[in-house]
XYZ file of C-alpha atoms in Angstrom:
757
model
C 53.624 104.469 -89.300
C 54.657 104.850 -85.696
C 56.174 101.374 -85.491
C 57.934 101.873 -88.845
C 59.536 105.035 -87.522
C 60.625 103.313 -84.310
C 62.067 100.409 -86.295
C 64.103 102.810 -88.473
C 65.441 104.500 -85.376
C 66.334 101.141 -83.878
C 68.067 99.795 -86.986
C 69.750 102.821 -88.482
C 69.765 105.774 -86.101
C 70.209 104.108 -82.730
C 73.381 105.369 -81.135
C 75.429 103.780 -78.368
C 73.813 103.355 -74.970
C 73.519 106.415 -72.796
C 76.382 106.855 -70.365
C 75.723 105.334 -66.989
C 76.229 107.850 -64.215
C 77.667 105.101 -62.028
C 80.364 104.250 -64.578
C 83.761 105.748 -63.743
C 84.428 106.252 -67.446
C 81.406 108.502 -67.767
C 83.619 111.457 -66.969
C 85.385 110.869 -70.286
C 82.427 112.391 -72.125
C 83.626 115.214 -74.350
C 83.188 118.588 -72.693
C 82.887 121.983 -74.285
C 86.173 123.832 -74.611
C 85.555 126.446 -71.883
C 84.202 123.798 -69.509
C 87.125 121.470 -70.234
C 89.585 124.264 -69.462
C 87.779 125.055 -66.209
C 87.788 121.408 -65.153
C 91.499 121.161 -65.908
C 92.239 124.152 -63.720
C 90.052 122.819 -60.923
C 91.751 119.431 -61.010
C 95.137 121.106 -60.810
C 94.020 123.063 -57.780
C 92.514 119.956 -56.228
C 95.847 118.191 -56.500
C 97.212 120.998 -54.348
C 94.478 120.143 -51.785
C 92.497 123.291 -52.466
C 89.230 122.709 -50.580
C 87.153 125.004 -52.783
C 88.316 123.281 -55.960
C 87.572 119.836 -54.537
C 84.135 120.959 -53.395
C 83.305 122.507 -56.773
C 84.381 119.368 -58.644
C 82.256 117.242 -56.321
C 79.198 119.438 -56.840
C 79.639 119.461 -60.626
C 79.850 115.679 -60.779
C 76.947 115.130 -58.407
C 74.433 117.725 -59.608
C 75.633 118.184 -63.189
C 76.268 121.904 -62.733
C 77.505 124.020 -65.658
C 76.426 121.270 -68.147
C 79.000 118.921 -66.638
C 77.869 115.282 -66.959
C 76.829 113.634 -63.721
C 79.251 111.050 -62.379
C 78.342 109.862 -58.882
C 81.421 107.715 -58.510
C 83.672 110.708 -59.065
C 81.444 112.834 -56.856
C 81.808 110.343 -54.001
C 85.584 110.352 -54.384
C 85.738 114.149 -54.221
C 83.307 114.469 -51.292
C 85.165 111.789 -49.348
C 88.473 113.524 -50.081
C 87.142 116.855 -48.834
C 85.582 115.326 -45.694
C 88.879 113.710 -44.817
C 90.827 116.881 -45.643
C 89.161 119.419 -43.360
C 85.952 117.847 -42.015
C 83.682 119.886 -44.281
C 80.170 119.313 -42.935
C 78.515 119.464 -46.367
C 80.938 116.875 -47.722
C 80.319 114.669 -44.680
C 76.586 114.926 -45.254
C 76.924 113.943 -48.912
C 79.155 110.985 -48.072
C 76.553 109.872 -45.534
C 73.857 110.195 -48.202
C 75.812 107.960 -50.571
C 76.380 105.306 -47.906
C 72.664 105.398 -47.100
C 71.471 105.045 -50.698
C 74.322 103.281 -52.494
C 74.898 106.143 -54.937
C 78.253 106.212 -56.682
C 78.622 102.450 -56.525
C 79.152 102.616 -52.774
C 77.988 99.607 -50.823
C 75.017 100.553 -48.673
C 76.017 100.809 -45.025
C 73.526 102.474 -42.664
C 76.011 102.503 -39.790
C 78.561 104.519 -41.778
C 75.772 106.738 -43.070
C 74.736 107.503 -39.490
C 78.340 108.205 -38.536
C 78.944 110.742 -41.320
C 75.561 112.386 -40.792
C 76.320 112.724 -37.081
C 79.621 114.470 -37.828
C 77.886 116.802 -40.295
C 75.032 117.551 -37.889
C 77.486 118.420 -35.144
C 79.112 120.832 -37.607
C 75.820 122.683 -38.072
C 74.705 121.176 -41.404
C 70.910 121.638 -41.359
C 70.200 118.819 -43.811
C 72.255 116.422 -41.720
C 70.454 117.542 -38.555
C 67.116 116.754 -40.195
C 68.445 113.377 -41.326
C 69.885 112.395 -37.958
C 66.682 113.473 -36.205
C 64.582 111.295 -38.514
C 66.872 108.308 -38.018
C 66.607 108.547 -34.239
C 62.858 109.115 -34.562
C 62.196 105.968 -36.616
C 65.190 103.811 -35.732
C 67.088 103.769 -39.055
C 70.591 102.407 -38.440
C 70.202 102.996 -34.707
C 67.734 102.154 -31.923
C 64.850 104.590 -31.614
C 65.650 107.424 -29.237
C 62.916 109.993 -28.709
C 65.040 112.403 -26.718
C 67.756 112.491 -29.390
C 65.141 112.949 -32.100
C 63.528 115.820 -30.192
C 66.932 117.455 -29.611
C 67.912 117.448 -33.293
C 64.457 118.361 -34.569
C 64.404 121.250 -32.092
C 67.599 122.656 -33.602
C 66.103 122.596 -37.097
C 62.762 123.941 -35.858
C 64.498 126.932 -34.272
C 66.159 127.720 -37.596
C 62.826 127.300 -39.355
C 60.942 129.574 -36.979
C 63.687 132.228 -37.199
C 63.377 132.171 -40.981
C 59.586 132.350 -40.757
C 59.721 135.391 -38.480
C 62.299 137.206 -40.598
C 61.463 139.543 -43.424
C 58.549 141.992 -43.563
C 55.943 142.441 -40.800
C 53.991 139.242 -40.359
C 56.872 136.976 -41.335
C 57.839 135.136 -44.511
C 55.229 133.661 -46.801
C 55.923 129.912 -46.784
C 55.161 128.084 -49.994
C 54.836 124.316 -50.123
C 56.518 122.604 -53.080
C 56.466 119.057 -51.721
C 53.863 116.825 -53.321
C 53.446 113.192 -54.378
C 53.964 112.455 -58.042
C 51.645 109.456 -57.965
C 48.761 111.490 -56.560
C 48.731 113.604 -59.719
C 48.017 110.403 -61.663
C 45.345 109.022 -59.354
C 47.673 107.251 -56.933
C 50.170 104.405 -56.967
C 47.662 101.944 -58.447
C 45.942 104.448 -60.711
C 42.640 106.289 -60.637
C 39.978 104.451 -58.661
C 42.279 101.723 -57.317
C 44.451 103.825 -54.994
C 43.368 105.170 -51.636
C 43.838 108.794 -52.718
C 41.303 108.418 -55.558
C 38.797 105.867 -54.278
C 36.290 105.338 -51.511
C 35.712 108.477 -49.474
C 38.455 110.257 -51.455
C 36.949 109.465 -54.856
C 36.104 112.379 -57.098
C 32.375 111.835 -57.498
C 31.511 115.133 -59.113
C 29.056 115.189 -61.973
C 29.874 116.016 -65.601
C 28.775 119.642 -65.119
C 30.992 120.168 -62.092
C 34.395 121.863 -62.133
C 35.894 119.214 -59.846
C 37.636 117.569 -62.809
C 38.819 120.846 -64.299
C 42.476 121.634 -64.814
C 44.001 124.565 -62.933
C 44.373 126.548 -66.145
C 40.699 125.936 -66.920
C 39.754 127.287 -63.498
C 41.826 130.414 -64.091
C 40.203 130.898 -67.484
C 36.731 130.501 -66.013
C 37.452 132.963 -63.180
C 38.827 135.447 -65.688
C 35.656 135.136 -67.779
C 33.426 135.689 -64.743
C 35.578 138.610 -63.632
C 35.136 140.284 -67.015
C 31.382 139.886 -66.572
C 31.553 141.820 -63.309
C 31.642 138.991 -60.765
C 33.530 140.522 -57.814
C 34.051 137.171 -56.082
C 35.830 135.846 -59.164
C 37.930 139.006 -59.357
C 38.952 138.710 -55.708
C 39.752 134.996 -56.149
C 42.048 135.800 -59.070
C 43.827 138.406 -56.979
C 44.323 135.990 -54.122
C 45.630 133.240 -56.427
C 48.212 135.571 -57.946
C 49.160 136.936 -54.529
C 49.716 133.601 -52.777
C 50.979 131.623 -55.772
C 51.254 127.848 -55.869
C 53.468 125.044 -57.058
C 52.198 125.436 -60.607
C 51.831 129.226 -60.659
C 54.392 131.732 -59.445
C 53.380 134.812 -57.480
C 52.579 137.943 -59.483
C 52.073 140.822 -57.087
C 51.450 143.385 -59.797
C 48.487 141.463 -61.226
C 47.211 140.673 -57.723
C 47.183 144.359 -56.803
C 45.238 145.219 -59.967
C 42.516 142.677 -59.146
C 42.232 143.828 -55.526
C 41.982 147.476 -56.591
C 39.223 146.591 -59.052
C 37.158 145.124 -56.240
C 37.855 148.003 -53.830
C 36.843 150.675 -56.361
C 33.403 149.095 -56.684
C 32.664 150.090 -53.083
C 34.831 153.109 -52.206
C 35.369 156.419 -53.928
C 38.858 157.817 -54.342
C 38.380 159.954 -51.231
C 37.274 156.924 -49.192
C 33.555 157.629 -49.263
C 31.197 154.737 -49.960
C 29.560 154.612 -53.398
C 26.517 152.633 -52.335
C 25.521 150.577 -49.322
C 25.509 146.996 -50.536
C 26.429 144.366 -47.956
C 27.417 141.784 -50.558
C 29.864 144.242 -52.153
C 31.006 145.576 -48.771
C 32.060 142.134 -47.559
C 34.195 141.266 -50.575
C 35.595 144.804 -50.751
C 36.705 144.535 -47.113
C 38.659 141.386 -47.957
C 40.332 143.137 -50.882
C 41.176 146.077 -48.584
C 42.862 143.632 -46.211
C 45.167 142.323 -48.928
C 45.909 145.808 -50.259
C 46.798 146.976 -46.766
C 48.952 143.901 -46.251
C 50.855 144.595 -49.469
C 51.505 148.216 -48.393
C 52.504 147.082 -44.897
C 54.990 144.505 -46.190
C 56.119 146.433 -49.272
C 55.064 143.659 -51.637
C 54.839 144.783 -55.244
C 54.866 148.418 -54.156
C 56.732 150.808 -51.886
C 56.197 150.117 -48.191
C 53.806 152.632 -46.608
C 52.416 152.255 -43.090
C 50.108 155.223 -43.656
C 48.399 153.712 -46.704
C 48.280 150.310 -45.034
C 46.519 151.861 -42.033
C 43.952 153.500 -44.325
C 43.036 150.238 -46.021
C 42.934 148.305 -42.738
C 40.562 150.824 -41.166
C 38.246 150.522 -44.148
C 38.217 146.755 -43.794
C 37.725 146.836 -40.027
C 34.633 148.982 -40.507
C 33.121 146.009 -42.321
C 34.392 143.398 -39.842
C 37.185 141.821 -41.927
C 39.341 139.450 -39.855
C 42.560 140.046 -41.802
C 42.292 143.806 -41.303
C 41.614 143.326 -37.599
C 44.697 141.136 -37.242
C 46.955 143.461 -39.220
C 45.815 146.497 -37.210
C 46.549 144.557 -34.040
C 50.007 143.737 -35.388
C 50.695 147.391 -36.184
C 49.684 148.471 -32.662
C 51.634 145.617 -31.098
C 54.884 146.526 -32.871
C 54.251 150.262 -33.223
C 54.350 150.287 -37.023
C 53.218 153.777 -38.030
C 50.944 154.018 -34.967
C 51.295 154.319 -31.241
C 52.469 151.099 -29.629
C 49.534 149.802 -27.613
C 49.501 146.102 -26.600
C 46.060 146.420 -24.979
C 44.460 147.791 -28.140
C 46.359 145.185 -30.152
C 44.893 142.455 -27.966
C 41.392 143.777 -28.640
C 41.954 143.577 -32.397
C 43.489 140.108 -32.085
C 40.509 138.936 -30.051
C 38.021 140.116 -32.672
C 39.942 138.363 -35.443
C 40.429 135.214 -33.359
C 36.683 135.025 -32.803
C 36.387 134.705 -36.583
C 38.785 131.725 -36.507
C 41.729 133.645 -37.979
C 44.785 131.485 -37.239
C 47.440 134.203 -36.983
C 45.298 136.142 -34.507
C 44.764 133.008 -32.453
C 48.536 132.523 -32.282
C 49.037 136.095 -31.074
C 46.324 135.654 -28.459
C 48.057 132.502 -27.294
C 51.369 134.346 -27.032
C 49.782 137.123 -24.957
C 48.265 134.617 -22.535
C 51.539 132.680 -22.450
C 53.396 135.848 -21.413
C 50.884 136.298 -18.582
C 51.424 132.716 -17.381
C 47.991 131.419 -18.395
C 49.203 128.175 -19.983
C 45.783 126.546 -20.354
C 44.223 129.433 -22.272
C 47.362 129.874 -24.369
C 47.379 126.184 -25.261
C 43.730 126.373 -26.263
C 44.472 129.177 -28.722
C 47.509 127.332 -30.088
C 45.405 124.211 -30.627
C 42.841 126.244 -32.546
C 45.524 127.742 -34.794
C 47.181 124.348 -35.283
C 44.022 123.134 -37.013
C 44.940 125.496 -39.853
C 48.558 124.285 -39.955
C 50.071 127.489 -38.559
C 53.811 127.070 -38.017
C 53.940 129.304 -34.921
C 51.191 127.238 -33.278
C 53.120 124.024 -33.899
C 56.290 125.550 -32.492
C 54.673 126.775 -29.268
C 52.922 123.430 -28.744
C 56.253 121.687 -29.273
C 57.939 123.894 -26.687
C 55.120 123.371 -24.177
C 55.211 119.580 -24.661
C 58.998 119.353 -24.602
C 59.415 121.449 -21.461
C 56.349 120.121 -19.671
C 54.884 123.574 -19.102
C 51.422 123.313 -17.582
C 51.269 119.624 -18.415
C 53.320 116.455 -18.158
C 56.261 116.349 -20.558
C 55.553 114.363 -23.715
C 58.628 113.610 -25.802
C 56.578 111.984 -28.549
C 54.285 114.978 -28.958
C 57.212 117.391 -28.861
C 59.086 115.448 -31.540
C 56.022 115.322 -33.794
C 55.440 119.071 -33.478
C 59.119 119.927 -34.005
C 59.118 117.747 -37.125
C 56.078 119.609 -38.475
C 57.772 122.954 -37.884
C 60.994 121.823 -39.559
C 59.189 120.449 -42.608
C 57.104 123.621 -42.995
C 60.157 125.619 -44.096
C 61.462 123.682 -47.091
C 63.717 126.503 -48.245
C 66.397 126.056 -45.584
C 67.146 122.375 -46.194
C 65.347 120.961 -49.255
C 65.084 121.602 -52.981
C 61.658 120.304 -53.914
C 61.214 122.968 -56.564
C 64.328 121.720 -58.399
C 63.204 118.104 -58.114
C 59.729 118.926 -59.403
C 61.161 120.894 -62.301
C 63.527 118.059 -63.238
C 60.734 115.515 -63.187
C 58.456 117.734 -65.277
C 61.297 118.152 -67.795
C 61.660 114.379 -68.091
C 64.957 114.104 -66.194
C 63.915 111.321 -63.829
C 67.482 110.689 -62.651
C 68.094 114.240 -61.461
C 64.654 114.303 -59.848
C 65.335 110.966 -58.148
C 68.562 112.126 -56.507
C 67.035 115.389 -55.267
C 63.954 113.617 -53.931
C 66.266 111.086 -52.294
C 67.991 113.803 -50.287
C 64.631 115.022 -48.954
C 63.520 111.433 -48.324
C 66.532 110.848 -46.103
C 65.457 113.916 -44.103
C 62.114 112.248 -43.350
C 59.721 113.828 -45.872
C 57.053 111.212 -46.506
C 56.105 112.715 -49.859
C 59.738 112.495 -51.010
C 59.991 108.892 -49.829
C 56.877 108.021 -51.838
C 58.294 109.820 -54.887
C 61.613 107.970 -54.758
C 59.852 104.629 -54.416
C 57.447 105.489 -57.234
C 60.247 106.488 -59.635
C 62.208 103.324 -58.830
C 59.131 101.089 -59.023
C 59.264 98.842 -62.098
C 56.445 96.522 -61.068
C 53.332 98.524 -61.861
C 51.835 95.892 -64.166
C 51.991 92.106 -64.202
C 51.410 92.018 -67.970
C 54.247 94.319 -69.023
C 54.673 94.840 -72.780
C 58.291 95.952 -72.570
C 59.438 92.534 -73.805
C 57.529 93.041 -77.061
C 58.902 96.561 -77.594
C 62.662 96.070 -78.131
C 63.194 99.727 -79.022
C 61.789 100.933 -75.726
C 64.424 102.937 -73.925
C 66.016 100.911 -71.182
C 66.144 102.485 -67.737
C 69.596 103.292 -66.415
C 71.031 101.284 -63.560
C 70.314 104.217 -61.254
C 66.578 103.722 -61.867
C 66.725 99.921 -61.557
C 67.040 99.378 -57.839
C 64.244 97.287 -56.328
C 66.047 97.068 -52.988
C 66.052 100.829 -52.585
C 62.443 101.038 -53.789
C 61.337 98.616 -51.069
C 63.257 100.602 -48.442
C 61.422 103.803 -49.301
C 58.031 102.086 -49.682
C 58.602 100.812 -46.149
C 59.557 104.210 -44.744
C 56.603 105.856 -46.452
C 54.266 103.164 -45.091
C 55.528 103.828 -41.557
C 54.294 107.400 -41.994
C 50.733 106.201 -42.683
C 50.865 105.855 -46.474
C 48.360 103.043 -47.019
C 49.159 102.494 -50.698
C 52.839 102.201 -49.786
C 51.925 99.481 -47.292
C 50.104 97.575 -50.035
C 53.144 98.018 -52.281
C 55.302 96.480 -49.571
C 53.062 93.435 -49.685
C 53.467 93.267 -53.466
C 57.257 93.315 -53.152
C 57.282 90.565 -50.527
C 54.796 88.560 -52.562
C 56.741 88.832 -55.819
C 60.211 88.733 -54.306
C 61.203 92.132 -55.725
C 64.415 93.326 -54.131
C 64.076 90.760 -51.358
C 63.465 87.066 -50.867
C 59.825 86.096 -51.240
C 58.006 86.012 -47.915
C 54.309 85.185 -48.153
C 53.638 85.711 -44.455
C 55.054 89.248 -44.524
C 53.042 89.976 -47.652
C 49.871 88.844 -45.895
C 50.776 90.957 -42.861
C 51.227 94.059 -45.026
C 47.877 93.529 -46.735
C 46.165 92.898 -43.413
C 47.654 96.054 -41.876
C 46.515 98.147 -44.832
C 43.076 96.518 -44.825
C 42.498 97.351 -41.167
C 42.190 101.018 -42.116
C 39.082 100.143 -44.181
C 40.262 102.551 -46.884
C 42.130 100.333 -49.344
C 39.969 98.137 -51.554
C 43.175 96.902 -53.183
C 44.452 95.540 -49.874
C 41.122 93.821 -49.169
C 41.038 92.303 -52.649
C 44.615 91.049 -52.206
C 43.644 89.500 -48.871
C 40.775 87.731 -50.581
C 43.120 86.437 -53.265
C 45.744 85.078 -50.867
C 43.046 83.376 -48.749
C 41.520 81.912 -51.890
C 44.869 80.449 -52.932
C 46.307 79.789 -49.456
C 49.393 81.966 -49.961
C 50.974 82.846 -46.644
C 47.737 81.948 -44.844
C 45.455 78.951 -44.517
C 43.297 78.464 -47.603
C 39.731 79.490 -46.834
C 37.134 80.154 -49.530
C 34.585 81.530 -47.096
C 37.013 84.057 -45.631
C 38.176 84.980 -49.136
C 34.579 85.802 -50.066
C 34.239 88.065 -47.054
C 37.341 90.039 -48.055
C 36.113 90.356 -51.647
C 32.778 91.644 -50.371
C 34.509 94.162 -48.104
C 36.592 95.389 -51.050
C 33.397 96.159 -52.951
C 31.872 97.872 -49.916
C 34.987 100.038 -49.570
C 35.132 101.055 -53.223
C 32.240 100.661 -55.643
C 34.637 101.059 -58.568
C 35.986 97.607 -57.712
C 32.713 96.060 -58.932
C 34.106 94.287 -62.015
C 37.254 92.728 -60.484
C 35.338 91.699 -57.365
C 32.491 90.107 -59.328
C 34.922 88.223 -61.572
C 36.864 87.025 -58.536
C 33.658 85.963 -56.761
C 32.465 84.021 -59.828
C 35.698 82.074 -59.961
C 35.663 81.624 -56.187
C 32.119 80.213 -56.190
C 33.046 77.691 -58.884
C 36.080 76.568 -56.888
C 34.031 76.404 -53.709
C 31.306 74.330 -55.446
C 33.864 71.874 -56.784
C 35.501 71.696 -53.361
C 32.121 70.880 -51.791
C 31.065 68.120 -54.179
C 34.529 66.530 -54.058
C 34.649 66.793 -50.248
C 37.788 68.920 -50.305
C 39.557 70.015 -47.167
C 39.192 73.725 -47.830
C 36.507 75.632 -45.977
C 33.867 76.315 -48.636
C 31.554 79.298 -48.884
C 28.776 78.982 -46.335
C 25.555 80.825 -45.783
C 25.927 83.510 -43.208
C 24.101 82.427 -40.004
C 21.070 84.468 -39.016
C 22.073 86.133 -35.812
C 18.470 87.133 -35.014
C 16.307 84.447 -33.311
C 12.835 83.669 -34.660
C 10.309 86.373 -33.794
C 7.144 84.924 -32.293
C 3.786 86.720 -32.233
C 3.887 87.168 -28.473
C 7.387 88.683 -28.664
C 6.238 91.024 -31.414
C 3.263 92.203 -29.361
C 5.362 92.681 -26.245
C 7.991 94.616 -28.197
C 5.342 96.707 -29.867
C 3.714 97.580 -26.556
C 7.007 98.191 -24.785
C 8.663 100.432 -27.428
C 6.055 102.082 -29.589
C 7.837 105.420 -30.065
C 10.037 104.423 -33.069
C 6.906 103.907 -35.112
C 5.765 107.427 -34.401
C 9.061 109.307 -34.583
C 10.813 107.331 -37.293
C 13.960 106.538 -35.293
C 14.701 105.259 -31.844
C 17.798 107.413 -31.392
C 16.495 110.801 -32.503
C 17.091 112.271 -29.076
C 13.542 113.557 -28.600
C 13.120 111.426 -25.503
C 16.205 112.939 -23.899
C 15.113 114.772 -20.733
C 17.664 117.495 -21.470
C 16.142 118.065 -24.884
C 12.652 118.861 -23.555
C 12.058 122.449 -22.647
C 10.972 122.454 -18.983
C 8.758 125.432 -19.714
C 6.978 123.727 -22.602
C 3.326 122.961 -21.891
C 2.856 119.235 -21.644
C 6.566 118.532 -21.320
C 6.056 116.834 -17.975
C 2.772 114.981 -18.635
C 4.397 111.531 -18.547
C 3.186 110.789 -22.047
C 5.453 107.792 -22.534
C 4.459 106.356 -19.160
C 0.791 106.235 -20.231
C 1.385 104.980 -23.750
C 0.436 101.378 -22.834
C -3.013 102.389 -21.540
C -3.689 104.369 -24.708
C -2.893 101.379 -26.856
C -5.213 99.124 -24.799
C -8.039 101.656 -25.104
C -7.514 101.727 -28.852
C -7.726 97.957 -29.002
C -11.012 97.988 -27.011
C -12.533 100.588 -29.338
C -11.535 98.535 -32.373
C -13.172 95.451 -30.833
C -16.428 97.312 -30.095
C -16.566 98.722 -33.600
C -16.096 95.252 -35.024
C -18.911 93.851 -32.850
C -21.254 96.655 -33.895
C -20.500 96.041 -37.517
C -21.272 92.356 -37.114
C -24.638 93.160 -35.498
C -25.595 95.479 -38.368
C -24.661 92.826 -40.870
C -26.713 90.174 -39.003
C -29.766 92.485 -38.824
C -29.656 93.145 -42.544
C -29.614 89.451 -43.262
C -32.691 88.930 -41.053
C -34.590 91.701 -42.824
C -33.822 90.186 -46.195
C -35.164 86.873 -44.963
C -38.434 88.490 -43.761
C -39.020 90.217 -47.077
C -38.549 86.979 -48.899
C -41.120 85.223 -46.677
C -43.587 88.072 -47.126
C -43.439 87.818 -50.881
C -44.082 84.097 -50.686
C -47.129 84.633 -48.360
C -48.878 87.083 -50.760
C -48.700 84.501 -53.491
C -50.716 81.948 -51.406
C -53.804 84.083 -50.793
C -55.232 86.799 -48.601
C -56.288 84.454 -45.870
C -52.947 83.079 -45.332
C -51.521 86.576 -45.230
C -53.210 87.034 -41.865
C -50.798 84.560 -40.318
C -47.469 86.148 -40.941
C -44.996 85.342 -38.211
C -43.416 88.104 -36.194
C -39.954 89.157 -37.072
C -38.485 88.263 -33.750
C -41.097 85.707 -32.529
C -41.061 81.965 -32.556
C -42.627 79.689 -35.153
C -45.995 79.491 -33.393
C -46.232 83.159 -32.447
C -49.157 85.120 -34.057
C -49.737 88.844 -34.469
C -52.812 90.365 -32.757
C -55.404 91.586 -35.232
C -55.272 95.360 -35.779
C -51.743 95.591 -34.431
C -49.104 97.213 -36.677
C -46.597 94.802 -38.105
C -43.173 94.803 -36.459
C -40.892 96.858 -38.662
C -37.754 95.837 -36.783
C -35.111 97.971 -35.170
C -34.424 99.798 -38.458
C -37.429 100.258 -40.882
C -36.713 98.674 -44.284
C -36.181 101.023 -47.254
C -39.559 100.203 -48.812
C -41.421 101.026 -45.588
C -43.219 104.436 -45.720
C -41.780 105.194 -42.291
C -38.196 104.871 -43.587
C -38.049 108.523 -44.668
C -39.311 109.718 -41.328
C -36.761 107.581 -39.513
C -33.901 108.920 -41.612
C -35.043 112.491 -40.977
C -34.864 111.890 -37.235
C -38.587 111.298 -36.638
C -39.610 114.898 -37.296
C -43.384 115.320 -37.022
C -43.994 112.153 -34.952
């Protein structure tokens, strides 16, 4: 039924091809009457060199504003006209973007792109400053220049930190919208084959775990637990609604309701405690911290320092770090309380001891003001572990100016870049790109991601390359599906895809590095180069995280593509792929089966390829004497289970422990020898007992034979220990031996210890 429907659409309801945004005639698409009138007026004004009209026409054609169809060729013409007219920095930036990416049918020219971006950056265009900094940082269209990169990144970082510090007390809440599209689908190569979803990053949770749950499922579960009275679930719901995320917008009203629910379980309306329960007190203190923060910042309610102070004091009484920090902030800035930097420092110290990043930053700033650079840097490093923007900024300033340490341009540039990329709002539009992609408008998403990619965002570079990538499967079925919608020319650009795979790989994206190898191997967007493909795979494989790269290395060594053909080395790479990712079991085993057959044929036909060989035993034969010497020299692993457990470390032993200094390990050899002597003596004694029992059995047998011959002959029984001619004296008791036999009447007395004798 599905194919019948598609065939009907293809034959009878298939309209003309969709307009290509690169086609100059695309602007001829029929517009609505009001929009057509507006465009006519704008064009008339543009002919009079009205800068605003030219800019508006350019924006409408580039972004498709006001339902105007996108036409990048027309957009380039308008932007170029405006840049030449009055040097508009935004227009210069957009012209540079088009030269860098080839949008609008413009021939790619990185030198011209750098020129226009430089003009725009000098004019204060933040996006251009980010772009020019990244180009100097990585050497795109210009030699690498760390000082230039640091200078431009510093300008953007200063704008970012000013934005972060603006707004309510505590600064702006920064939300991250940048993410990688491929990661949502298991990675570039799919679930289990990509680095982000395999090996150490594989999701190995069991079927009863919530690790595979969707975000909506998690919210539903937390809501269910909250209704059952679980305060932790209630607090978690409040925090999720307060902070928001890429997939869920902030809802301060709902967040406040959840926090109040938790707080009322512990405090009465007058502030008195309902019942002393430490488990409730701890979670209630956290809720008090967020309630106080919302009153302090005026989020979802009217700003009130008095109410904020009340909630913070309640939380501090239970040792909450957020409340301690916020109280310190109020005393530092004098918000509703007396300004007291010393008291503020005490609160910051208590919160910093609980590893609260914002408090650690404030402690670092206090020490920095006092000139204690080392202590300040230590606090900034601690806060940087949590990704705090202020910590990154201060570390960048310290590294760039060489305060308390030698100047490091590389470190300063890296920190400035982190600060700049933390504040996406001032120069990027990831939220618009994400929304366009979710709505199915890949072209609009591509262009917006491309702008962020030019600014150096690795996630945006990976997204652009992923959208442009048409080589995700060798066995593509598109040829057999004629009605499948053909991608527009904007989305068919292998050259640009390779460029962004390369830039993403330079920022430590391992899957992007493997993709580079695929493009060089298949000749996608570039002339085939087997040696470069092998180099890409080798570079990715050296991280020991990509089973795909290791498998590819095995394949190219098996077939001698770009490297010398070597079956033995190919097997080693296949084995390493399986060690890296157990999910590669089937492809590795199939490849090894084929490889062994080829290696066997190569061996019997005396081929020139190095066949699979048995791995040499690196350990020499272990003789008995070597075993005994090793055993006597290092006996402790047998007793402690491991040779490196640290118990023999002198620092580990308590000097006050009895017996800690008895030189036990020095006397271990003598103890072993004594044990061996005891074992030998026990063995000798056992042999003597066995021999004596055999002699007694022989005597009993002879005695029985003597009784059968007559009484006279019984007088001549030989002694047990005497010779053949030895005779017993008449009247003398027969020799019972060392141990009386069981049938002897004296046996019981002997067993009892000779009592009564």
